[in-house]
Amino acid sequence: MIRVALAGAAGRMGSACREAIGAAHDLELVACIDRSTIEGAAPTFDTVAEALAATSPDVLVDFTAPTAVEANIRAALSLGIDCVVGTTGLSAAATDALASEIGAGTCLFVAPNFAIGAVLLMQLSAQIARFMPDAEIIELHHNQKKDAPSGTAIRTAELIAAARPQAQGAPGAESEIAGCAGARGARVNDIPVHSVRLPGLVAHQEVIFGGPGQTLTLRHDSMDRASFMPGVLLACREVGSREGLIVGLENLMDT
């Protein structure tokens, strides 16, 4: 039985994780970390440090906030506890710094998206970029999301940029009408990314590729947070046999 501590247990993703972990035959939720009261859950703690000391889990799952996740990971790694991190907004520099603190036999797994369809979209985007290098990304999320662009959009842009030859380059800020700065979106690896935040959305992304006389659009929609749970459970099961820093669910999907 894999013992799991869950940080951010009262949030939207945390609630879905509690249900999924509770239903898994080989996982046991031994600690919930949140400052909110959670009825009928595993013992709840205010801090990760308290939870880890009291319950000695095998895995820490973190769906908290960009301001909290780094300290949570560091607390777990210092005890040799594997980490499954779905919190986005962690900078590349912070991730690299945390990677240097990973001990032998311990794994820090970070995923910008746990939905299988979203992972496939990212992989397909990298393949398409070899032949259609000009692309833009539109990502749409609920209006309570704390970071923009999304981790999925950033990862998609990184994969496209790594795979494509030189792009034609879409017009940038110089094409914006005066007083309308930002109309062309943010630039991530020189790829325009447009972030939408509205109530009613969960997590959605379009990648639009353009070429002479044609366009190709990929789109993935998560209508329910249940779409992320198979990936979360897979990560909980796999990190115990891995070590070091692993970024992206695709690295676990071929096991």
PDB file of C-alpha atoms in Angstrom:
ATOM      1  CA  MET A   1       0.000   0.000   0.000  1.00  0.00           C
ATOM      2  CA  ILE A   2       1.373   3.410  -1.020  1.00  0.00           C
ATOM      3  CA  ARG A   3       0.872   6.007   1.694  1.00  0.00           C
ATOM      4  CA  VAL A   4      -0.080   9.437   0.320  1.00  0.00           C
ATOM      5  CA  ALA A   5      -0.156  12.900   1.900  1.00  0.00           C
ATOM      6  CA  LEU A   6      -2.158  15.503  -0.004  1.00  0.00           C
ATOM      7  CA  ALA A   7      -1.369  19.224   0.179  1.00  0.00           C
ATOM      8  CA  GLY A   8      -4.173  21.525  -0.891  1.00  0.00           C
ATOM      9  CA  ALA A   9      -6.702  18.869   0.041  1.00  0.00           C
ATOM     10  CA  ALA A  10      -9.668  21.242   0.360  1.00  0.00           C
ATOM     11  CA  GLY A  11      -9.265  22.822  -3.067  1.00  0.00           C
ATOM     12  CA  ARG A  12     -10.944  21.836  -6.327  1.00  0.00           C
ATOM     13  CA  MET A  13      -8.144  19.523  -7.407  1.00  0.00           C
ATOM     14  CA  GLY A  14      -7.583  18.397  -3.834  1.00  0.00           C
ATOM     15  CA  SER A  15     -11.187  17.304  -3.491  1.00  0.00           C
ATOM     16  CA  ALA A  16     -10.968  15.269  -6.693  1.00  0.00           C
ATOM     17  CA  CYS A  17      -7.691  13.735  -5.507  1.00  0.00           C
ATOM     18  CA  ARG A  18      -9.187  12.739  -2.154  1.00  0.00           C
ATOM     19  CA  GLU A  19     -11.954  10.852  -3.912  1.00  0.00           C
ATOM     20  CA  ALA A  20      -9.657   9.175  -6.444  1.00  0.00           C
ATOM     21  CA  ILE A  21      -7.019   8.137  -3.906  1.00  0.00           C
ATOM     22  CA  GLY A  22      -9.703   6.866  -1.541  1.00  0.00           C
ATOM     23  CA  ALA A  23     -11.119   4.647  -4.283  1.00  0.00           C
ATOM     24  CA  ALA A  24      -7.736   3.211  -5.329  1.00  0.00           C
ATOM     25  CA  HIS A  25      -7.037  -0.279  -4.010  1.00  0.00           C
ATOM     26  CA  ASP A  26      -3.285   0.266  -3.699  1.00  0.00           C
ATOM     27  CA  LEU A  27      -3.183   3.817  -2.294  1.00  0.00           C
ATOM     28  CA  GLU A  28      -3.954   5.074   1.190  1.00  0.00           C
ATOM     29  CA  LEU A  29      -4.584   8.741   1.985  1.00  0.00           C
ATOM     30  CA  VAL A  30      -2.867   9.184   5.350  1.00  0.00           C
ATOM     31  CA  ALA A  31      -2.803  12.983   5.636  1.00  0.00           C
ATOM     32  CA  CYS A  32      -4.627  16.020   4.270  1.00  0.00           C
ATOM     33  CA  ILE A  33      -2.843  19.361   4.463  1.00  0.00           C
ATOM     34  CA  ASP A  34      -5.055  22.434   4.382  1.00  0.00           C
ATOM     35  CA  ARG A  35      -6.119  25.220   6.703  1.00  0.00           C
ATOM     36  CA  SER A  36      -9.770  24.513   5.929  1.00  0.00           C
ATOM     37  CA  THR A  37     -11.765  21.849   7.750  1.00  0.00           C
ATOM     38  CA  ILE A  38     -12.344  18.697   5.709  1.00  0.00           C
ATOM     39  CA  GLU A  39     -15.161  16.506   6.918  1.00  0.00           C
ATOM     40  CA  GLY A  40     -14.716  12.731   6.831  1.00  0.00           C
ATOM     41  CA  ALA A  41     -11.167  12.864   5.457  1.00  0.00           C
ATOM     42  CA  ALA A  42      -7.844  11.536   6.671  1.00  0.00           C
ATOM     43  CA  PRO A  43      -6.245  13.475   9.540  1.00  0.00           C
ATOM     44  CA  THR A  44      -5.887  17.128   8.532  1.00  0.00           C
ATOM     45  CA  PHE A  45      -2.809  19.251   9.260  1.00  0.00           C
ATOM     46  CA  ASP A  46      -2.101  22.949   8.831  1.00  0.00           C
ATOM     47  CA  THR A  47       1.390  22.454   7.429  1.00  0.00           C
ATOM     48  CA  VAL A  48       3.226  19.920   5.329  1.00  0.00           C
ATOM     49  CA  ALA A  49       5.986  19.615   7.917  1.00  0.00           C
ATOM     50  CA  GLU A  50       3.478  18.597  10.610  1.00  0.00           C
ATOM     51  CA  ALA A  51       1.798  16.080   8.316  1.00  0.00           C
ATOM     52  CA  LEU A  52       5.035  14.433   7.212  1.00  0.00           C
ATOM     53  CA  ALA A  53       6.350  14.144  10.749  1.00  0.00           C
ATOM     54  CA  ALA A  54       3.112  12.618  12.039  1.00  0.00           C
ATOM     55  CA  THR A  55       2.274  10.191   9.225  1.00  0.00           C
ATOM     56  CA  SER A  56       5.511   9.280   7.346  1.00  0.00           C
ATOM     57  CA  PRO A  57       3.944   9.032   3.862  1.00  0.00           C
ATOM     58  CA  ASP A  58       5.630   7.537   0.830  1.00  0.00           C
ATOM     59  CA  VAL A  59       4.432  10.310  -1.489  1.00  0.00           C
ATOM     60  CA  LEU A  60       3.474  13.957  -1.137  1.00  0.00           C
ATOM     61  CA  VAL A  61       0.941  15.144  -3.721  1.00  0.00           C
ATOM     62  CA  ASP A  62       0.838  18.937  -4.020  1.00  0.00           C
ATOM     63  CA  PHE A  63      -1.981  20.971  -5.525  1.00  0.00           C
ATOM     64  CA  THR A  64      -1.543  24.207  -3.612  1.00  0.00           C
ATOM     65  CA  ALA A  65      -0.350  27.593  -4.891  1.00  0.00           C
ATOM     66  CA  PRO A  66       2.821  28.988  -6.484  1.00  0.00           C
ATOM     67  CA  THR A  67       3.628  30.779  -3.224  1.00  0.00           C
ATOM     68  CA  ALA A  68       3.522  27.577  -1.151  1.00  0.00           C
ATOM     69  CA  VAL A  69       4.656  24.731  -3.365  1.00  0.00           C
ATOM     70  CA  GLU A  70       8.416  25.303  -3.219  1.00  0.00           C
ATOM     71  CA  ALA A  71       8.566  25.092   0.590  1.00  0.00           C
ATOM     72  CA  ASN A  72       6.289  22.043   0.563  1.00  0.00           C
ATOM     73  CA  ILE A  73       8.528  20.191  -1.876  1.00  0.00           C
ATOM     74  CA  ARG A  74      11.651  21.109   0.040  1.00  0.00           C
ATOM     75  CA  ALA A  75      10.153  19.760   3.287  1.00  0.00           C
ATOM     76  CA  ALA A  76       9.346  16.429   1.635  1.00  0.00           C
ATOM     77  CA  LEU A  77      12.659  16.045  -0.182  1.00  0.00           C
ATOM     78  CA  SER A  78      14.579  16.682   3.026  1.00  0.00           C
ATOM     79  CA  LEU A  79      12.941  13.526   4.430  1.00  0.00           C
ATOM     80  CA  GLY A  80      13.445  11.432   1.300  1.00  0.00           C
ATOM     81  CA  ILE A  81       9.726  11.521   0.434  1.00  0.00           C
ATOM     82  CA  ASP A  82       8.797  11.360  -3.261  1.00  0.00           C
ATOM     83  CA  CYS A  83       6.802  14.302  -4.615  1.00  0.00           C
ATOM     84  CA  VAL A  84       4.024  14.486  -7.221  1.00  0.00           C
ATOM     85  CA  VAL A  85       3.493  18.146  -8.074  1.00  0.00           C
ATOM     86  CA  GLY A  86       0.561  19.499 -10.059  1.00  0.00           C
ATOM     87  CA  THR A  87       0.855  23.068  -8.809  1.00  0.00           C
ATOM     88  CA  THR A  88       1.876  25.309 -11.701  1.00  0.00           C
ATOM     89  CA  GLY A  89       3.698  28.618 -11.520  1.00  0.00           C
ATOM     90  CA  LEU A  90       6.948  27.161 -10.176  1.00  0.00           C
ATOM     91  CA  SER A  91       9.769  28.876 -12.071  1.00  0.00           C
ATOM     92  CA  ALA A  92      12.418  26.972 -13.986  1.00  0.00           C
ATOM     93  CA  ALA A  93      15.061  28.398 -11.658  1.00  0.00           C
ATOM     94  CA  ALA A  94      13.163  27.185  -8.586  1.00  0.00           C
ATOM     95  CA  THR A  95      12.673  23.750 -10.142  1.00  0.00           C
ATOM     96  CA  ASP A  96      16.399  23.488 -10.905  1.00  0.00           C
ATOM     97  CA  ALA A  97      17.240  24.528  -7.351  1.00  0.00           C
ATOM     98  CA  LEU A  98      14.912  21.876  -5.945  1.00  0.00           C
ATOM     99  CA  ALA A  99      16.387  19.261  -8.274  1.00  0.00           C
ATOM    100  CA  SER A 100      19.771  19.832  -6.660  1.00  0.00           C
ATOM    101  CA  GLU A 101      18.266  18.827  -3.304  1.00  0.00           C
ATOM    102  CA  ILE A 102      16.893  15.458  -4.429  1.00  0.00           C
ATOM    103  CA  GLY A 103      18.583  12.617  -2.594  1.00  0.00           C
ATOM    104  CA  ALA A 104      19.457   9.205  -3.995  1.00  0.00           C
ATOM    105  CA  GLY A 105      16.369   7.072  -4.538  1.00  0.00           C
ATOM    106  CA  THR A 106      13.970  10.040  -4.254  1.00  0.00           C
ATOM    107  CA  CYS A 107      11.867  11.436  -7.103  1.00  0.00           C
ATOM    108  CA  LEU A 108      10.472  14.901  -7.763  1.00  0.00           C
ATOM    109  CA  PHE A 109       7.799  14.539 -10.427  1.00  0.00           C
ATOM    110  CA  VAL A 110       6.270  17.701 -11.897  1.00  0.00           C
ATOM    111  CA  ALA A 111       3.459  17.705 -14.447  1.00  0.00           C
ATOM    112  CA  PRO A 112       1.994  20.788 -16.116  1.00  0.00           C
ATOM    113  CA  ASN A 113      -1.103  18.694 -16.873  1.00  0.00           C
ATOM    114  CA  PHE A 114      -2.253  15.263 -15.693  1.00  0.00           C
ATOM    115  CA  ALA A 115      -4.919  14.708 -18.369  1.00  0.00           C
ATOM    116  CA  ILE A 116      -3.874  12.035 -20.874  1.00  0.00           C
ATOM    117  CA  GLY A 117      -5.475  13.996 -23.733  1.00  0.00           C
ATOM    118  CA  ALA A 118      -3.554  17.150 -22.855  1.00  0.00           C
ATOM    119  CA  VAL A 119      -0.286  15.211 -22.822  1.00  0.00           C
ATOM    120  CA  LEU A 120      -1.083  13.776 -26.254  1.00  0.00           C
ATOM    121  CA  LEU A 121      -1.865  17.301 -27.512  1.00  0.00           C
ATOM    122  CA  MET A 122       1.562  18.475 -26.373  1.00  0.00           C
ATOM    123  CA  GLN A 123       3.321  15.561 -28.020  1.00  0.00           C
ATOM    124  CA  LEU A 124       1.393  16.026 -31.280  1.00  0.00           C
ATOM    125  CA  SER A 125       2.189  19.751 -31.223  1.00  0.00           C
ATOM    126  CA  ALA A 126       5.900  18.988 -31.168  1.00  0.00           C
ATOM    127  CA  GLN A 127       5.531  16.621 -34.134  1.00  0.00           C
ATOM    128  CA  ILE A 128       3.475  19.078 -36.178  1.00  0.00           C
ATOM    129  CA  ALA A 129       5.898  21.943 -35.465  1.00  0.00           C
ATOM    130  CA  ARG A 130       8.572  20.185 -37.515  1.00  0.00           C
ATOM    131  CA  PHE A 131       6.464  20.753 -40.630  1.00  0.00           C
ATOM    132  CA  MET A 132       4.302  23.753 -39.650  1.00  0.00           C
ATOM    133  CA  PRO A 133       6.533  25.908 -37.445  1.00  0.00           C
ATOM    134  CA  ASP A 134       4.234  28.941 -37.121  1.00  0.00           C
ATOM    135  CA  ALA A 135       1.911  28.479 -34.163  1.00  0.00           C
ATOM    136  CA  GLU A 136      -0.076  30.308 -31.507  1.00  0.00           C
ATOM    137  CA  ILE A 137      -1.596  28.965 -28.295  1.00  0.00           C
ATOM    138  CA  ILE A 138      -4.897  29.883 -26.673  1.00  0.00           C
ATOM    139  CA  GLU A 139      -5.391  28.525 -23.169  1.00  0.00           C
ATOM    140  CA  LEU A 140      -8.656  28.881 -21.258  1.00  0.00           C
ATOM    141  CA  HIS A 141      -9.155  28.263 -17.543  1.00  0.00           C
ATOM    142  CA  HIS A 142     -11.529  29.063 -14.699  1.00  0.00           C
ATOM    143  CA  ASN A 143     -11.285  32.547 -13.238  1.00  0.00           C
ATOM    144  CA  GLN A 144      -9.811  31.346  -9.922  1.00  0.00           C
ATOM    145  CA  LYS A 145      -6.595  30.098 -11.499  1.00  0.00           C
ATOM    146  CA  LYS A 146      -3.675  31.930  -9.918  1.00  0.00           C
ATOM    147  CA  ASP A 147      -1.122  31.861 -12.749  1.00  0.00           C
ATOM    148  CA  ALA A 148      -1.043  32.835 -16.406  1.00  0.00           C
ATOM    149  CA  PRO A 149      -0.013  31.548 -18.850  1.00  0.00           C
ATOM    150  CA  SER A 150      -0.880  28.044 -17.709  1.00  0.00           C
ATOM    151  CA  GLY A 151       1.809  25.462 -17.103  1.00  0.00           C
ATOM    152  CA  THR A 152       0.387  23.437 -19.980  1.00  0.00           C
ATOM    153  CA  ALA A 153       0.724  26.373 -22.387  1.00  0.00           C
ATOM    154  CA  ILE A 154       4.288  27.056 -21.276  1.00  0.00           C
ATOM    155  CA  ARG A 155       5.257  23.406 -21.679  1.00  0.00           C
ATOM    156  CA  THR A 156       3.561  23.233 -25.095  1.00  0.00           C
ATOM    157  CA  ALA A 157       5.457  26.315 -26.256  1.00  0.00           C
ATOM    158  CA  GLU A 158       8.736  24.832 -25.040  1.00  0.00           C
ATOM    159  CA  LEU A 159       8.119  21.595 -26.944  1.00  0.00           C
ATOM    160  CA  ILE A 160       7.124  23.421 -30.131  1.00  0.00           C
ATOM    161  CA  ALA A 161      10.157  25.691 -29.949  1.00  0.00           C
ATOM    162  CA  ALA A 162      12.506  22.747 -29.447  1.00  0.00           C
ATOM    163  CA  ALA A 163      11.047  20.807 -32.358  1.00  0.00           C
ATOM    164  CA  ARG A 164      10.514  23.401 -35.065  1.00  0.00           C
ATOM    165  CA  PRO A 165      12.900  24.912 -37.568  1.00  0.00           C
ATOM    166  CA  GLN A 166      12.987  28.695 -37.837  1.00  0.00           C
ATOM    167  CA  ALA A 167       9.444  30.090 -37.831  1.00  0.00           C
ATOM    168  CA  GLN A 168       8.228  32.937 -39.994  1.00  0.00           C
ATOM    169  CA  GLY A 169       7.329  34.854 -36.848  1.00  0.00           C
ATOM    170  CA  ALA A 170       3.945  36.425 -36.166  1.00  0.00           C
ATOM    171  CA  PRO A 171       3.746  40.228 -35.813  1.00  0.00           C
ATOM    172  CA  GLY A 172       4.543  41.261 -32.266  1.00  0.00           C
ATOM    173  CA  ALA A 173       3.957  44.286 -30.088  1.00  0.00           C
ATOM    174  CA  GLU A 174       4.853  46.638 -32.913  1.00  0.00           C
ATOM    175  CA  SER A 175       1.571  45.686 -34.628  1.00  0.00           C
ATOM    176  CA  GLU A 176      -0.614  46.550 -31.643  1.00  0.00           C
ATOM    177  CA  ILE A 177      -2.847  49.587 -31.769  1.00  0.00           C
ATOM    178  CA  ALA A 178      -1.852  52.328 -29.354  1.00  0.00           C
ATOM    179  CA  GLY A 179      -3.486  51.780 -25.970  1.00  0.00           C
ATOM    180  CA  CYS A 180      -4.056  48.056 -26.652  1.00  0.00           C
ATOM    181  CA  ALA A 181      -0.815  46.557 -25.374  1.00  0.00           C
ATOM    182  CA  GLY A 182      -1.062  42.800 -24.918  1.00  0.00           C
ATOM    183  CA  ALA A 183      -3.350  42.154 -27.860  1.00  0.00           C
ATOM    184  CA  ARG A 184      -0.773  39.797 -29.348  1.00  0.00           C
ATOM    185  CA  GLY A 185      -0.521  37.821 -26.112  1.00  0.00           C
ATOM    186  CA  ALA A 186       2.537  36.887 -24.102  1.00  0.00           C
ATOM    187  CA  ARG A 187       5.620  35.502 -25.845  1.00  0.00           C
ATOM    188  CA  VAL A 188       6.786  32.124 -24.541  1.00  0.00           C
ATOM    189  CA  ASN A 189       9.825  30.852 -26.458  1.00  0.00           C
ATOM    190  CA  ASP A 190       8.757  33.372 -29.154  1.00  0.00           C
ATOM    191  CA  ILE A 191       5.330  31.748 -29.477  1.00  0.00           C
ATOM    192  CA  PRO A 192       2.284  33.957 -28.773  1.00  0.00           C
ATOM    193  CA  VAL A 193       0.193  32.624 -25.887  1.00  0.00           C
ATOM    194  CA  HIS A 194      -3.255  34.023 -25.115  1.00  0.00           C
ATOM    195  CA  SER A 195      -4.794  33.378 -21.686  1.00  0.00           C
ATOM    196  CA  VAL A 196      -8.548  33.417 -21.061  1.00  0.00           C
ATOM    197  CA  ARG A 197      -9.981  33.357 -17.534  1.00  0.00           C
ATOM    198  CA  LEU A 198     -13.755  32.980 -17.181  1.00  0.00           C
ATOM    199  CA  PRO A 199     -16.237  31.343 -14.794  1.00  0.00           C
ATOM    200  CA  GLY A 200     -17.651  28.127 -16.209  1.00  0.00           C
ATOM    201  CA  LEU A 201     -14.346  26.942 -17.684  1.00  0.00           C
ATOM    202  CA  VAL A 202     -12.161  24.176 -16.235  1.00  0.00           C
ATOM    203  CA  ALA A 203      -9.041  23.651 -18.400  1.00  0.00           C
ATOM    204  CA  HIS A 204      -8.872  23.981 -22.180  1.00  0.00           C
ATOM    205  CA  GLN A 205      -6.196  24.601 -24.789  1.00  0.00           C
ATOM    206  CA  GLU A 206      -5.988  25.217 -28.522  1.00  0.00           C
ATOM    207  CA  VAL A 207      -2.820  25.160 -30.586  1.00  0.00           C
ATOM    208  CA  ILE A 208      -3.249  26.718 -34.029  1.00  0.00           C
ATOM    209  CA  PHE A 209      -0.639  26.051 -36.707  1.00  0.00           C
ATOM    210  CA  GLY A 210      -0.606  28.116 -39.890  1.00  0.00           C
ATOM    211  CA  GLY A 211       0.973  27.590 -43.294  1.00  0.00           C
ATOM    212  CA  PRO A 212       0.457  28.786 -46.848  1.00  0.00           C
ATOM    213  CA  GLY A 213      -3.232  28.303 -47.629  1.00  0.00           C
ATOM    214  CA  GLN A 214      -3.992  26.179 -44.574  1.00  0.00           C
ATOM    215  CA  THR A 215      -4.316  25.964 -40.810  1.00  0.00           C
ATOM    216  CA  LEU A 216      -4.316  23.019 -38.419  1.00  0.00           C
ATOM    217  CA  THR A 217      -5.914  23.266 -34.975  1.00  0.00           C
ATOM    218  CA  LEU A 218      -5.504  20.931 -32.017  1.00  0.00           C
ATOM    219  CA  ARG A 219      -7.831  21.347 -29.026  1.00  0.00           C
ATOM    220  CA  HIS A 220      -8.168  19.585 -25.706  1.00  0.00           C
ATOM    221  CA  ASP A 221     -10.960  20.162 -23.174  1.00  0.00           C
ATOM    222  CA  SER A 222     -11.159  19.036 -19.571  1.00  0.00           C
ATOM    223  CA  MET A 223     -14.785  19.493 -18.583  1.00  0.00           C
ATOM    224  CA  ASP A 224     -14.318  17.836 -15.202  1.00  0.00           C
ATOM    225  CA  ARG A 225     -11.346  17.447 -12.877  1.00  0.00           C
ATOM    226  CA  ALA A 226     -11.916  13.703 -13.033  1.00  0.00           C
ATOM    227  CA  SER A 227      -9.955  13.908 -16.302  1.00  0.00           C
ATOM    228  CA  PHE A 228      -6.771  14.524 -14.314  1.00  0.00           C
ATOM    229  CA  MET A 229      -7.137  11.665 -11.847  1.00  0.00           C
ATOM    230  CA  PRO A 230      -5.766   8.723 -13.903  1.00  0.00           C
ATOM    231  CA  GLY A 231      -2.568  10.722 -14.374  1.00  0.00           C
ATOM    232  CA  VAL A 232      -2.320  11.613 -10.678  1.00  0.00           C
ATOM    233  CA  LEU A 233      -2.779   7.979  -9.658  1.00  0.00           C
ATOM    234  CA  LEU A 234      -0.231   6.825 -12.238  1.00  0.00           C
ATOM    235  CA  ALA A 235       2.316   9.280 -10.853  1.00  0.00           C
ATOM    236  CA  CYS A 236       1.699   8.159  -7.262  1.00  0.00           C
ATOM    237  CA  ARG A 237       2.309   4.569  -8.297  1.00  0.00           C
ATOM    238  CA  GLU A 238       5.420   5.257 -10.389  1.00  0.00           C
ATOM    239  CA  VAL A 239       7.503   7.733  -8.380  1.00  0.00           C
ATOM    240  CA  GLY A 240       8.595   5.085  -5.900  1.00  0.00           C
ATOM    241  CA  SER A 241      10.556   3.312  -8.629  1.00  0.00           C
ATOM    242  CA  ARG A 242      12.089   6.509 -10.070  1.00  0.00           C
ATOM    243  CA  GLU A 243      14.620   9.047  -8.894  1.00  0.00           C
ATOM    244  CA  GLY A 244      15.695  12.555  -9.738  1.00  0.00           C
ATOM    245  CA  LEU A 245      13.638  15.253 -11.458  1.00  0.00           C
ATOM    246  CA  ILE A 246      11.020  14.124 -13.980  1.00  0.00           C
ATOM    247  CA  VAL A 247       8.907  16.693 -15.842  1.00  0.00           C
ATOM    248  CA  GLY A 248       5.860  15.608 -17.831  1.00  0.00           C
ATOM    249  CA  LEU A 249       3.419  12.729 -17.583  1.00  0.00           C
ATOM    250  CA  GLU A 250       4.569  11.389 -20.936  1.00  0.00           C
ATOM    251  CA  ASN A 251       7.665  10.074 -19.163  1.00  0.00           C
ATOM    252  CA  LEU A 252       5.493   7.708 -17.133  1.00  0.00           C
ATOM    253  CA  MET A 253       2.929   6.702 -19.760  1.00  0.00           C
ATOM    254  CA  ASP A 254       5.053   4.055 -21.515  1.00  0.00           C
ATOM    255  CA  THR A 255       5.645   1.979 -18.380  1.00  0.00           C
TER     256      THR A 255
END
